[in-house]
PDB file of C-alpha atoms in Angstrom:
ATOM      1  CA  MET A 267     -13.216 -28.504  63.673  1.00 50.00           C
ATOM      2  CA  THR A 268     -16.660 -29.159  65.177  1.00 62.00           C
ATOM      3  CA  ASP A 269     -18.379 -32.510  65.443  1.00 62.00           C
ATOM      4  CA  GLY A 270     -21.068 -31.207  63.070  1.00 64.00           C
ATOM      5  CA  ALA A 271     -18.486 -30.457  60.402  1.00 70.00           C
ATOM      6  CA  ASN A 272     -16.888 -33.879  60.836  1.00 76.00           C
ATOM      7  CA  MET A 273     -20.301 -35.499  60.513  1.00 80.00           C
ATOM      8  CA  GLY A 274     -20.965 -33.514  57.349  1.00 77.00           C
ATOM      9  CA  TYR A 275     -17.711 -34.686  55.822  1.00 81.00           C
ATOM     10  CA  LEU A 276     -18.542 -38.274  56.733  1.00 84.00           C
ATOM     11  CA  ILE A 277     -22.052 -38.072  55.259  1.00 84.00           C
ATOM     12  CA  TYR A 278     -21.008 -36.471  51.980  1.00 80.00           C
ATOM     13  CA  GLY A 279     -17.874 -38.619  51.813  1.00 84.00           C
ATOM     14  CA  MET A 280     -19.977 -41.810  51.872  1.00 85.00           C
ATOM     15  CA  ILE A 281     -22.345 -40.358  49.271  1.00 82.00           C
ATOM     16  CA  ALA A 282     -19.410 -39.394  47.028  1.00 82.00           C
ATOM     17  CA  VAL A 283     -17.820 -42.853  47.292  1.00 85.00           C
ATOM     18  CA  GLY A 284     -21.206 -44.505  46.731  1.00 83.00           C
ATOM     19  CA  ALA A 285     -21.813 -42.343  43.668  1.00 83.00           C
ATOM     20  CA  GLY A 286     -18.400 -43.301  42.303  1.00 85.00           C
ATOM     21  CA  LEU A 287     -19.222 -46.963  42.794  1.00 87.00           C
ATOM     22  CA  MET A 288     -22.534 -46.514  40.998  1.00 86.00           C
ATOM     23  CA  VAL A 289     -20.852 -44.819  38.041  1.00 86.00           C
ATOM     24  CA  PHE A 290     -18.536 -47.836  37.851  1.00 87.00           C
ATOM     25  CA  ASN A 291     -21.522 -50.198  38.149  1.00 85.00           C
ATOM     26  CA  VAL A 292     -23.406 -48.488  35.322  1.00 86.00           C
ATOM     27  CA  ILE A 293     -20.358 -48.589  33.022  1.00 86.00           C
ATOM     28  CA  ASN A 294     -19.558 -52.197  33.957  1.00 84.00           C
ATOM     29  CA  PHE A 295     -23.154 -53.312  33.426  1.00 84.00           C
ATOM     30  CA  ALA A 296     -23.259 -51.600  30.025  1.00 82.00           C
ATOM     31  CA  ARG A 297     -20.159 -53.575  29.015  1.00 78.00           C
ATOM     32  CA  PHE A 298     -21.811 -56.713  30.369  1.00 78.00           C
ATOM     33  CA  MET A 299     -24.878 -56.082  28.199  1.00 74.00           C
ATOM     34  CA  LYS A 300     -22.655 -55.842  25.144  1.00 71.00           C
ATOM     35  CA  ARG A 301     -20.844 -59.084  26.012  1.00 67.00           C
ATOM     36  CA  THR A 302     -24.128 -60.996  26.352  1.00 67.00           C
ATOM     37  CA  ASN A 303     -25.010 -60.429  22.702  1.00 66.00           C
ATOM     38  CA  ASP A 304     -23.570 -63.761  21.572  1.00 66.00           C
ATOM     39  CA  VAL A 305     -24.433 -67.397  20.920  1.00 65.00           C
ATOM     40  CA  LEU A 306     -23.832 -68.437  24.538  1.00 59.00           C
ATOM     41  CA  SER A 307     -26.029 -65.777  26.116  1.00 59.00           C
ATOM     42  CA  GLY A 308     -29.032 -66.547  23.933  1.00 56.00           C
ATOM     43  CA  ASN A 309     -30.011 -62.890  23.640  1.00 57.00           C
ATOM     44  CA  ARG A 310     -33.711 -63.756  23.897  1.00 61.00           C
ATOM     45  CA  LEU A 311     -36.179 -60.866  23.976  1.00 63.00           C
ATOM     46  CA  ARG A 312     -37.202 -61.619  27.551  1.00 68.00           C
ATOM     47  CA  ASP A 313     -33.582 -61.573  28.703  1.00 68.00           C
ATOM     48  CA  ARG A 314     -32.927 -58.305  26.869  1.00 71.00           C
ATOM     49  CA  VAL A 315     -35.967 -56.718  28.527  1.00 77.00           C
ATOM     50  CA  TRP A 316     -34.679 -57.698  31.962  1.00 75.00           C
ATOM     51  CA  THR A 317     -31.145 -56.446  31.312  1.00 78.00           C
ATOM     52  CA  VAL A 318     -32.368 -53.135  29.901  1.00 82.00           C
ATOM     53  CA  THR A 319     -34.674 -52.742  32.905  1.00 84.00           C
ATOM     54  CA  ALA A 320     -31.764 -53.419  35.261  1.00 81.00           C
ATOM     55  CA  PHE A 321     -29.636 -50.856  33.431  1.00 83.00           C
ATOM     56  CA  ILE A 322     -32.396 -48.237  33.729  1.00 85.00           C
ATOM     57  CA  LEU A 323     -32.725 -48.925  37.467  1.00 83.00           C
ATOM     58  CA  LEU A 324     -28.979 -48.612  37.963  1.00 83.00           C
ATOM     59  CA  THR A 325     -29.011 -45.289  36.134  1.00 86.00           C
ATOM     60  CA  PHE A 326     -31.985 -44.161  38.218  1.00 83.00           C
ATOM     61  CA  PHE A 327     -30.125 -45.144  41.406  1.00 80.00           C
ATOM     62  CA  LEU A 328     -27.106 -43.091  40.275  1.00 82.00           C
ATOM     63  CA  ALA A 329     -29.349 -40.114  39.565  1.00 84.00           C
ATOM     64  CA  GLY A 330     -30.668 -40.461  43.116  1.00 78.00           C
ATOM     65  CA  TYR A 331     -27.177 -39.994  44.500  1.00 76.00           C
ATOM     66  CA  ILE A 332     -26.690 -36.840  42.467  1.00 78.00           C
ATOM     67  CA  LEU A 333     -30.055 -35.364  43.475  1.00 81.00           C
ATOM     68  CA  VAL A 334     -29.528 -36.137  47.157  1.00 77.00           C
ATOM     69  CA  ALA A 335     -26.040 -34.607  47.144  1.00 72.00           C
ATOM     70  CA  ALA A 336     -27.100 -31.509  45.174  1.00 72.00           C
ATOM     71  CA  PHE A 337     -30.532 -30.695  46.567  1.00 76.00           C
ATOM     72  CA  GLY A 338     -31.182 -32.868  49.600  1.00 74.00           C
ATOM     73  CA  LYS A 339     -30.149 -32.687  53.212  1.00 79.00           C
ATOM     74  CA  PRO A 340     -28.934 -36.233  53.854  1.00 79.00           C
ATOM     75  CA  ASP A 341     -28.372 -37.433  57.374  1.00 81.00           C
ATOM     76  CA  LEU A 342     -26.059 -40.197  58.530  1.00 83.00           C
ATOM     77  CA  LEU A 343     -28.690 -42.939  58.160  1.00 84.00           C
ATOM     78  CA  MET A 344     -29.546 -41.944  54.587  1.00 82.00           C
ATOM     79  CA  SER A 345     -25.894 -41.762  53.567  1.00 83.00           C
ATOM     80  CA  MET A 346     -25.234 -45.196  55.106  1.00 86.00           C
ATOM     81  CA  ILE A 347     -28.197 -46.688  53.217  1.00 82.00           C
ATOM     82  CA  LEU A 348     -27.053 -45.171  49.927  1.00 82.00           C
ATOM     83  CA  PHE A 349     -23.454 -46.242  50.479  1.00 85.00           C
ATOM     84  CA  GLY A 350     -24.460 -49.763  51.528  1.00 86.00           C
ATOM     85  CA  GLY A 351     -26.745 -50.019  48.500  1.00 83.00           C
ATOM     86  CA  SER A 352     -23.929 -49.137  46.120  1.00 86.00           C
ATOM     87  CA  VAL A 353     -21.620 -51.705  47.724  1.00 88.00           C
ATOM     88  CA  PHE A 354     -24.336 -54.367  47.495  1.00 88.00           C
ATOM     89  CA  VAL A 355     -24.972 -53.592  43.815  1.00 85.00           C
ATOM     90  CA  SER A 356     -21.223 -53.763  43.118  1.00 87.00           C
ATOM     91  CA  ILE A 357     -20.971 -57.204  44.735  1.00 88.00           C
ATOM     92  CA  VAL A 358     -24.010 -58.584  42.881  1.00 85.00           C
ATOM     93  CA  ASN A 359     -22.810 -57.072  39.599  1.00 82.00           C
ATOM     94  CA  HIS A 360     -19.370 -58.640  40.011  1.00 83.00           C
ATOM     95  CA  LEU A 361     -20.742 -62.075  40.949  1.00 85.00           C
ATOM     96  CA  MET A 362     -23.209 -62.067  38.052  1.00 80.00           C
ATOM     97  CA  ILE A 363     -20.570 -61.143  35.461  1.00 80.00           C
ATOM     98  CA  LYS A 364     -18.139 -63.684  36.931  1.00 82.00           C
ATOM     99  CA  LEU A 365     -20.809 -66.402  36.781  1.00 79.00           C
ATOM    100  CA  ILE A 366     -21.620 -65.666  33.138  1.00 75.00           C
ATOM    101  CA  GLU A 367     -17.943 -65.726  32.185  1.00 76.00           C
ATOM    102  CA  THR A 368     -17.463 -69.048  34.005  1.00 78.00           C
ATOM    103  CA  VAL A 369     -20.448 -70.566  32.209  1.00 71.00           C
ATOM    104  CA  LYS A 370     -19.027 -69.398  28.876  1.00 70.00           C
ATOM    105  CA  GLU A 371     -15.641 -70.949  29.646  1.00 72.00           C
ATOM    106  CA  ARG A 372     -17.291 -74.265  30.563  1.00 71.00           C
ATOM    107  CA  SER A 373     -19.442 -74.132  27.432  1.00 71.00           C
ATOM    108  CA  ILE A 374     -16.460 -73.745  25.130  1.00 72.00           C
ATOM    109  CA  ASP A 375     -14.838 -76.699  26.915  1.00 72.00           C
ATOM    110  CA  VAL A 376     -17.938 -78.827  26.226  1.00 71.00           C
ATOM    111  CA  ALA A 377     -17.956 -77.699  22.589  1.00 75.00           C
ATOM    112  CA  GLU A 378     -14.317 -78.712  22.224  1.00 73.00           C
ATOM    113  CA  VAL A 379     -15.157 -82.182  23.551  1.00 74.00           C
ATOM    114  CA  ILE A 380     -17.909 -82.492  20.931  1.00 73.00           C
ATOM    115  CA  ILE A 381     -15.542 -81.392  18.179  1.00 75.00           C
ATOM    116  CA  GLY A 382     -13.007 -83.883  19.502  1.00 72.00           C
ATOM    117  CA  ALA A 383     -15.572 -86.575  18.729  1.00 70.00           C
ATOM    118  CA  VAL A 384     -15.850 -85.217  15.175  1.00 69.00           C
ATOM    119  CA  ASP A 385     -12.078 -85.289  14.763  1.00 69.00           C
ATOM    120  CA  ALA A 386     -11.905 -88.815  16.187  1.00 68.00           C
ATOM    121  CA  ARG A 387     -14.084 -90.107  13.333  1.00 65.00           C
ATOM    122  CA  ASP A 388     -11.661 -88.746  10.764  1.00 65.00           C
ATOM    123  CA  PRO A 389      -7.938 -89.299  11.380  1.00 63.00           C
ATOM    124  CA  ASN A 390      -7.254 -86.717   8.667  1.00 62.00           C
ATOM    125  CA  LEU A 391      -8.675 -83.992  10.905  1.00 65.00           C
ATOM    126  CA  ASN A 392      -6.342 -84.730  13.851  1.00 69.00           C
ATOM    127  CA  GLY A 393      -7.051 -81.478  15.690  1.00 81.00           C
ATOM    128  CA  HIS A 394      -8.029 -79.522  12.564  1.00 86.00           C
ATOM    129  CA  SER A 395     -11.115 -77.882  14.099  1.00 87.00           C
ATOM    130  CA  ARG A 396      -9.187 -76.567  17.090  1.00 88.00           C
ATOM    131  CA  HIS A 397      -6.400 -75.453  14.761  1.00 92.00           C
ATOM    132  CA  VAL A 398      -8.860 -73.482  12.632  1.00 94.00           C
ATOM    133  CA  GLN A 399     -10.367 -71.965  15.784  1.00 93.00           C
ATOM    134  CA  ASN A 400      -6.956 -70.778  16.985  1.00 95.00           C
ATOM    135  CA  LEU A 401      -5.965 -69.435  13.571  1.00 97.00           C
ATOM    136  CA  THR A 402      -9.305 -67.653  13.169  1.00 98.00           C
ATOM    137  CA  MET A 403      -8.992 -65.857  16.488  1.00 97.00           C
ATOM    138  CA  LYS A 404      -5.374 -64.970  15.725  1.00 97.00           C
ATOM    139  CA  LEU A 405      -6.460 -63.373  12.439  1.00 98.00           C
ATOM    140  CA  TYR A 406      -9.326 -61.615  14.271  1.00 97.00           C
ATOM    141  CA  SER A 407      -6.812 -60.070  16.675  1.00 96.00           C
ATOM    142  CA  TYR A 408      -5.038 -58.470  13.701  1.00 97.00           C
ATOM    143  CA  LEU A 409      -8.156 -57.047  12.054  1.00 97.00           C
ATOM    144  CA  PRO A 410      -8.494 -53.258  11.849  1.00 96.00           C
ATOM    145  CA  PRO A 411     -11.154 -51.729  14.140  1.00 94.00           C
ATOM    146  CA  HIS A 412     -13.732 -51.209  11.366  1.00 94.00           C
ATOM    147  CA  LEU A 413     -13.763 -54.960  10.681  1.00 95.00           C
ATOM    148  CA  LYS A 414     -13.521 -56.045  14.310  1.00 94.00           C
ATOM    149  CA  LYS A 415     -16.647 -54.121  15.260  1.00 90.00           C
ATOM    150  CA  GLU A 416     -18.653 -56.163  12.736  1.00 92.00           C
ATOM    151  CA  LEU A 417     -18.014 -59.389  14.641  1.00 92.00           C
ATOM    152  CA  ASP A 418     -18.590 -60.665  18.146  1.00 88.00           C
ATOM    153  CA  PRO A 419     -15.443 -62.657  19.042  1.00 90.00           C
ATOM    154  CA  VAL A 420     -17.408 -65.320  20.968  1.00 86.00           C
ATOM    155  CA  ASN A 421     -19.653 -65.935  17.962  1.00 89.00           C
ATOM    156  CA  LEU A 422     -16.629 -66.083  15.667  1.00 94.00           C
ATOM    157  CA  GLU A 423     -14.795 -68.503  17.941  1.00 91.00           C
ATOM    158  CA  TYR A 424     -17.775 -70.870  18.060  1.00 90.00           C
ATOM    159  CA  ALA A 425     -18.331 -70.716  14.306  1.00 93.00           C
ATOM    160  CA  ALA A 426     -14.669 -71.534  13.690  1.00 94.00           C
ATOM    161  CA  LEU A 427     -14.695 -74.405  16.168  1.00 91.00           C
ATOM    162  CA  MET A 428     -17.953 -75.809  14.785  1.00 90.00           C
ATOM    163  CA  HIS A 429     -17.235 -75.251  11.089  1.00 92.00           C
ATOM    164  CA  ASP A 430     -16.811 -78.997  10.402  1.00 89.00           C
ATOM    165  CA  VAL A 431     -19.435 -80.328  12.835  1.00 88.00           C
ATOM    166  CA  GLY A 432     -21.463 -81.434   9.803  1.00 90.00           C
ATOM    167  CA  LYS A 433     -18.894 -84.164   9.162  1.00 86.00           C
ATOM    168  CA  LEU A 434     -20.732 -86.110  11.861  1.00 85.00           C
ATOM    169  CA  GLY A 435     -23.246 -86.804   9.098  1.00 87.00           C
ATOM    170  CA  ILE A 436     -20.683 -87.941   6.517  1.00 87.00           C
ATOM    171  CA  PRO A 437     -20.043 -91.721   6.231  1.00 87.00           C
ATOM    172  CA  GLU A 438     -16.753 -92.842   7.737  1.00 81.00           C
ATOM    173  CA  SER A 439     -15.947 -94.688   4.520  1.00 83.00           C
ATOM    174  CA  ILE A 440     -15.643 -91.275   2.863  1.00 84.00           C
ATOM    175  CA  LEU A 441     -13.981 -89.495   5.782  1.00 78.00           C
ATOM    176  CA  ASN A 442     -11.356 -92.212   6.212  1.00 76.00           C
ATOM    177  CA  LYS A 443     -10.691 -92.960   2.558  1.00 78.00           C
ATOM    178  CA  PRO A 444      -6.893 -92.878   2.107  1.00 74.00           C
ATOM    179  CA  GLY A 445      -6.989 -91.844  -1.549  1.00 75.00           C
ATOM    180  CA  LYS A 446      -8.747 -89.186  -3.564  1.00 80.00           C
ATOM    181  CA  LEU A 447     -12.525 -89.040  -3.469  1.00 84.00           C
ATOM    182  CA  THR A 448     -14.707 -89.805  -6.461  1.00 89.00           C
ATOM    183  CA  GLU A 449     -17.029 -87.126  -7.795  1.00 90.00           C
ATOM    184  CA  GLU A 450     -19.976 -88.817  -6.084  1.00 92.00           C
ATOM    185  CA  GLU A 451     -18.072 -88.943  -2.802  1.00 90.00           C
ATOM    186  CA  TRP A 452     -17.136 -85.279  -3.163  1.00 91.00           C
ATOM    187  CA  THR A 453     -20.815 -84.454  -3.660  1.00 91.00           C
ATOM    188  CA  THR A 454     -21.526 -86.134  -0.332  1.00 93.00           C
ATOM    189  CA  MET A 455     -18.571 -84.431   1.358  1.00 91.00           C
ATOM    190  CA  ARG A 456     -19.763 -81.022   0.157  1.00 92.00           C
ATOM    191  CA  MET A 457     -22.952 -81.572   2.145  1.00 94.00           C
ATOM    192  CA  HIS A 458     -21.153 -81.180   5.466  1.00 93.00           C
ATOM    193  CA  PRO A 459     -21.671 -77.380   5.849  1.00 94.00           C
ATOM    194  CA  LYS A 460     -25.432 -77.801   5.382  1.00 94.00           C
ATOM    195  CA  ILE A 461     -25.511 -80.825   7.693  1.00 94.00           C
ATOM    196  CA  GLY A 462     -23.668 -78.710  10.269  1.00 92.00           C
ATOM    197  CA  THR A 463     -26.372 -76.053  10.256  1.00 92.00           C
ATOM    198  CA  GLU A 464     -29.020 -78.749  10.594  1.00 92.00           C
ATOM    199  CA  ILE A 465     -27.237 -80.195  13.629  1.00 88.00           C
ATOM    200  CA  LEU A 466     -27.068 -76.745  15.255  1.00 87.00           C
ATOM    201  CA  HIS A 467     -30.603 -75.727  14.229  1.00 85.00           C
ATOM    202  CA  PRO A 468     -32.227 -76.641  17.600  1.00 83.00           C
ATOM    203  CA  LEU A 469     -29.897 -74.134  19.291  1.00 79.00           C
ATOM    204  CA  HIS A 470     -31.817 -70.977  18.412  1.00 77.00           C
ATOM    205  CA  SER A 471     -29.057 -68.652  19.598  1.00 76.00           C
ATOM    206  CA  PHE A 472     -26.744 -70.235  16.993  1.00 84.00           C
ATOM    207  CA  GLU A 473     -28.902 -68.969  14.137  1.00 85.00           C
ATOM    208  CA  ARG A 474     -26.708 -65.900  13.702  1.00 86.00           C
ATOM    209  CA  ILE A 475     -23.582 -68.005  13.066  1.00 91.00           C
ATOM    210  CA  MET A 476     -25.189 -70.651  10.838  1.00 93.00           C
ATOM    211  CA  PRO A 477     -24.485 -68.693   7.610  1.00 95.00           C
ATOM    212  CA  TRP A 478     -20.838 -68.442   8.694  1.00 96.00           C
ATOM    213  CA  ILE A 479     -20.643 -72.236   8.943  1.00 96.00           C
ATOM    214  CA  LEU A 480     -22.734 -72.835   5.824  1.00 96.00           C
ATOM    215  CA  TYR A 481     -20.573 -70.589   3.613  1.00 97.00           C
ATOM    216  CA  HIS A 482     -17.063 -71.279   4.924  1.00 96.00           C
ATOM    217  CA  HIS A 483     -16.213 -73.119   1.668  1.00 95.00           C
ATOM    218  CA  GLU A 484     -17.371 -70.298  -0.608  1.00 96.00           C
ATOM    219  CA  ARG A 485     -14.917 -68.591  -2.956  1.00 96.00           C
ATOM    220  CA  ILE A 486     -14.596 -64.902  -3.739  1.00 97.00           C
ATOM    221  CA  ASP A 487     -15.018 -65.692  -7.444  1.00 96.00           C
ATOM    222  CA  GLY A 488     -18.302 -67.521  -6.780  1.00 95.00           C
ATOM    223  CA  LYS A 489     -16.999 -71.017  -7.560  1.00 94.00           C
ATOM    224  CA  GLY A 490     -17.538 -72.414  -4.075  1.00 93.00           C
ATOM    225  CA  TYR A 491     -20.070 -74.939  -2.788  1.00 93.00           C
ATOM    226  CA  TYR A 492     -23.104 -72.630  -3.108  1.00 93.00           C
ATOM    227  CA  SER A 493     -21.861 -70.126  -5.715  1.00 92.00           C
ATOM    228  CA  VAL A 494     -21.941 -67.192  -3.276  1.00 95.00           C
ATOM    229  CA  ALA A 495     -19.352 -64.578  -4.270  1.00 95.00           C
ATOM    230  CA  GLY A 496     -17.465 -61.536  -2.981  1.00 95.00           C
ATOM    231  CA  ASN A 497     -18.894 -59.557  -0.112  1.00 94.00           C
ATOM    232  CA  ASP A 498     -22.073 -61.653  -0.211  1.00 96.00           C
ATOM    233  CA  ILE A 499     -20.011 -64.211   1.702  1.00 97.00           C
ATOM    234  CA  PRO A 500     -20.245 -63.301   5.415  1.00 97.00           C
ATOM    235  CA  LEU A 501     -17.087 -61.682   6.779  1.00 97.00           C
ATOM    236  CA  ALA A 502     -16.720 -64.419   9.409  1.00 97.00           C
ATOM    237  CA  ALA A 503     -16.946 -67.134   6.744  1.00 97.00           C
ATOM    238  CA  ARG A 504     -14.206 -65.395   4.744  1.00 98.00           C
ATOM    239  CA  ILE A 505     -11.981 -65.317   7.838  1.00 98.00           C
ATOM    240  CA  ILE A 506     -12.626 -68.987   8.631  1.00 98.00           C
ATOM    241  CA  ALA A 507     -11.897 -69.888   4.994  1.00 97.00           C
ATOM    242  CA  ILE A 508      -8.357 -68.483   5.297  1.00 98.00           C
ATOM    243  CA  ALA A 509      -7.732 -70.293   8.571  1.00 97.00           C
ATOM    244  CA  ASP A 510      -9.190 -73.499   7.103  1.00 95.00           C
ATOM    245  CA  THR A 511      -6.976 -73.217   4.026  1.00 96.00           C
ATOM    246  CA  TYR A 512      -3.795 -72.645   6.033  1.00 96.00           C
ATOM    247  CA  SER A 513      -4.621 -75.584   8.310  1.00 93.00           C
ATOM    248  CA  ALA A 514      -5.429 -77.885   5.376  1.00 90.00           C
ATOM    249  CA  ILE A 515      -2.147 -77.041   3.642  1.00 93.00           C
ATOM    250  CA  THR A 516       0.058 -77.508   6.701  1.00 91.00           C
ATOM    251  CA  MET A 517      -1.621 -80.565   8.267  1.00 84.00           C
ATOM    252  CA  ARG A 518      -0.551 -84.123   7.645  1.00 73.00           C
ATOM    253  CA  ARG A 519      -3.221 -86.162   5.868  1.00 69.00           C
ATOM    254  CA  SER A 520      -3.359 -89.861   5.059  1.00 61.00           C
ATOM    255  CA  TYR A 521      -2.973 -88.979   1.385  1.00 63.00           C
ATOM    256  CA  LYS A 522      -0.389 -86.200   1.647  1.00 69.00           C
ATOM    257  CA  ASP A 523       2.503 -84.899   3.721  1.00 75.00           C
ATOM    258  CA  PRO A 524       2.231 -81.502   5.435  1.00 81.00           C
ATOM    259  CA  ARG A 525       3.520 -78.440   3.581  1.00 89.00           C
ATOM    260  CA  THR A 526       5.643 -75.771   5.227  1.00 92.00           C
ATOM    261  CA  HIS A 527       4.574 -72.414   6.575  1.00 94.00           C
ATOM    262  CA  GLU A 528       6.284 -70.739   3.632  1.00 94.00           C
ATOM    263  CA  ASP A 529       4.427 -72.980   1.176  1.00 95.00           C
ATOM    264  CA  ALA A 530       1.135 -72.100   2.834  1.00 95.00           C
ATOM    265  CA  PHE A 531       1.833 -68.362   2.614  1.00 96.00           C
ATOM    266  CA  ARG A 532       2.786 -68.678  -1.043  1.00 96.00           C
ATOM    267  CA  ILE A 533      -0.333 -70.664  -1.949  1.00 96.00           C
ATOM    268  CA  ILE A 534      -2.654 -68.387   0.031  1.00 97.00           C
ATOM    269  CA  ALA A 535      -1.147 -65.306  -1.641  1.00 97.00           C
ATOM    270  CA  GLU A 536      -1.678 -66.904  -5.061  1.00 96.00           C
ATOM    271  CA  VAL A 537      -5.405 -67.510  -4.486  1.00 96.00           C
ATOM    272  CA  ALA A 538      -6.087 -64.080  -2.942  1.00 97.00           C
ATOM    273  CA  GLY A 539      -8.879 -62.382  -4.868  1.00 95.00           C
ATOM    274  CA  THR A 540     -10.124 -65.603  -6.471  1.00 96.00           C
ATOM    275  CA  GLN A 541     -10.576 -68.178  -3.709  1.00 96.00           C
ATOM    276  CA  LEU A 542      -9.866 -66.037  -0.641  1.00 97.00           C
ATOM    277  CA  ASP A 543     -10.635 -62.444   0.336  1.00 97.00           C
ATOM    278  CA  ALA A 544      -7.669 -60.305  -0.788  1.00 97.00           C
ATOM    279  CA  GLU A 545      -7.910 -57.756   2.044  1.00 97.00           C
ATOM    280  CA  LEU A 546      -8.075 -60.445   4.717  1.00 98.00           C
ATOM    281  CA  VAL A 547      -5.229 -62.380   3.089  1.00 98.00           C
ATOM    282  CA  SER A 548      -3.032 -59.274   3.160  1.00 97.00           C
ATOM    283  CA  ILE A 549      -3.685 -59.002   6.906  1.00 97.00           C
ATOM    284  CA  PHE A 550      -3.093 -62.718   7.493  1.00 98.00           C
ATOM    285  CA  LEU A 551       0.257 -62.584   5.716  1.00 97.00           C
ATOM    286  CA  THR A 552       1.489 -59.950   8.209  1.00 97.00           C
ATOM    287  CA  ILE A 553       1.104 -62.294  11.168  1.00 97.00           C
ATOM    288  CA  PRO A 554       4.526 -63.476  12.379  1.00 96.00           C
ATOM    289  CA  LYS A 555       5.369 -67.113  11.697  1.00 95.00           C
ATOM    290  CA  GLU A 556       5.908 -67.952  15.363  1.00 95.00           C
ATOM    291  CA  GLU A 557       2.409 -66.729  16.246  1.00 96.00           C
ATOM    292  CA  LEU A 558       0.841 -68.964  13.609  1.00 95.00           C
ATOM    293  CA  LEU A 559       2.985 -71.912  14.691  1.00 93.00           C
ATOM    294  CA  ALA A 560       1.696 -71.405  18.226  1.00 93.00           C
ATOM    295  CA  CYS A 561      -1.879 -71.942  16.970  1.00 93.00           C
ATOM    296  CA  ALA A 562      -1.228 -75.650  16.413  1.00 88.00           C
ATOM    297  CA  PRO A 563      -2.974 -77.829  19.017  1.00 80.00           C
ATOM    298  CA  PRO A 564      -0.954 -80.691  20.541  1.00 69.00           C
ATOM    299  CA  LYS A 565      -2.585 -83.370  18.378  1.00 52.00           C
ATOM    300  CA  ILE A 566      -1.215 -82.040  15.129  1.00 46.00           C
ATOM    301  CA  ASP A 567       1.902 -83.805  13.872  1.00 46.00           C
ATOM    302  CA  ILE A 568       4.262 -81.022  12.873  1.00 41.00           C
ATOM    303  CA  GLU A 569       7.789 -80.634  11.601  1.00 44.00           C
ATOM    304  CA  SER A 570       9.369 -78.491  14.267  1.00 40.00           C
ATOM    305  CA  SER A 571      11.769 -76.939  11.787  1.00 35.00           C
ATOM    306  CA  ASP A 572       9.029 -76.089   9.345  1.00 42.00           C
ATOM    307  CA  ILE A 573       5.429 -75.723  10.360  1.00 39.00           C
ATOM    308  CA  ILE A 574       2.276 -77.008  11.821  1.00 37.00           C
TER     309      ILE A 574
END
């Protein structure tokens, strides 16, 4: 084999590997674009313009590889530049995606601290918000594909975690009352979904999840806080409502003892189609008991033989 043939193999080998890397980069960046369409990424128009521009440039770079390999006569220097460029893009792409994911992880940690402050004001919550978050994401994992594609999991997770943030605006005398609330006190308590959206209003990227928080106490039959019924209730709010109901039934409160897992399933099944979405309830009831038990955060006082 001649040196010229060996050089040709080397040149086209580097171009082929570089092209493969660029195909991977284009696919990976497309997935990254999809993952940035959530409350943490902001999804501002300017940011979308930049990401779309970057995607177009990556695609253009990949097309360059194909054109050079098919119609050009690349030499060693050109193949090294193309190969080096693809490696550089792969490194930058990886670091950028890793950075965004790290920021998201830190953000959810900060949000959990804030919700911890909400729970601390009301001993009856005792980890309720985190419990609802875990239960919501567990139910999401069991949704069929046609329902999953309607929701971004990051958005859903934040809505579930923040669903009771409006209780920051409810007087502690109401939150900590050991007995049943009066009608006037219930009127005040029912304000917490709206207060929650007002608290989150300055965060413009949270606008898409505000209806989920606002309507998480709506009923399928229209007898909820704002008389929204059926499919007019956002899907995410209907999911959170089931998780919220299960958590409320099985948690210990100052005015009641916790009920068992079996009690919760029975009650939830009874209100399917009136209070809760029947299709989502049927999915929730298929989740194994041990998986739902595992959703309980450490703060919740549970009966190990029964339930959260």
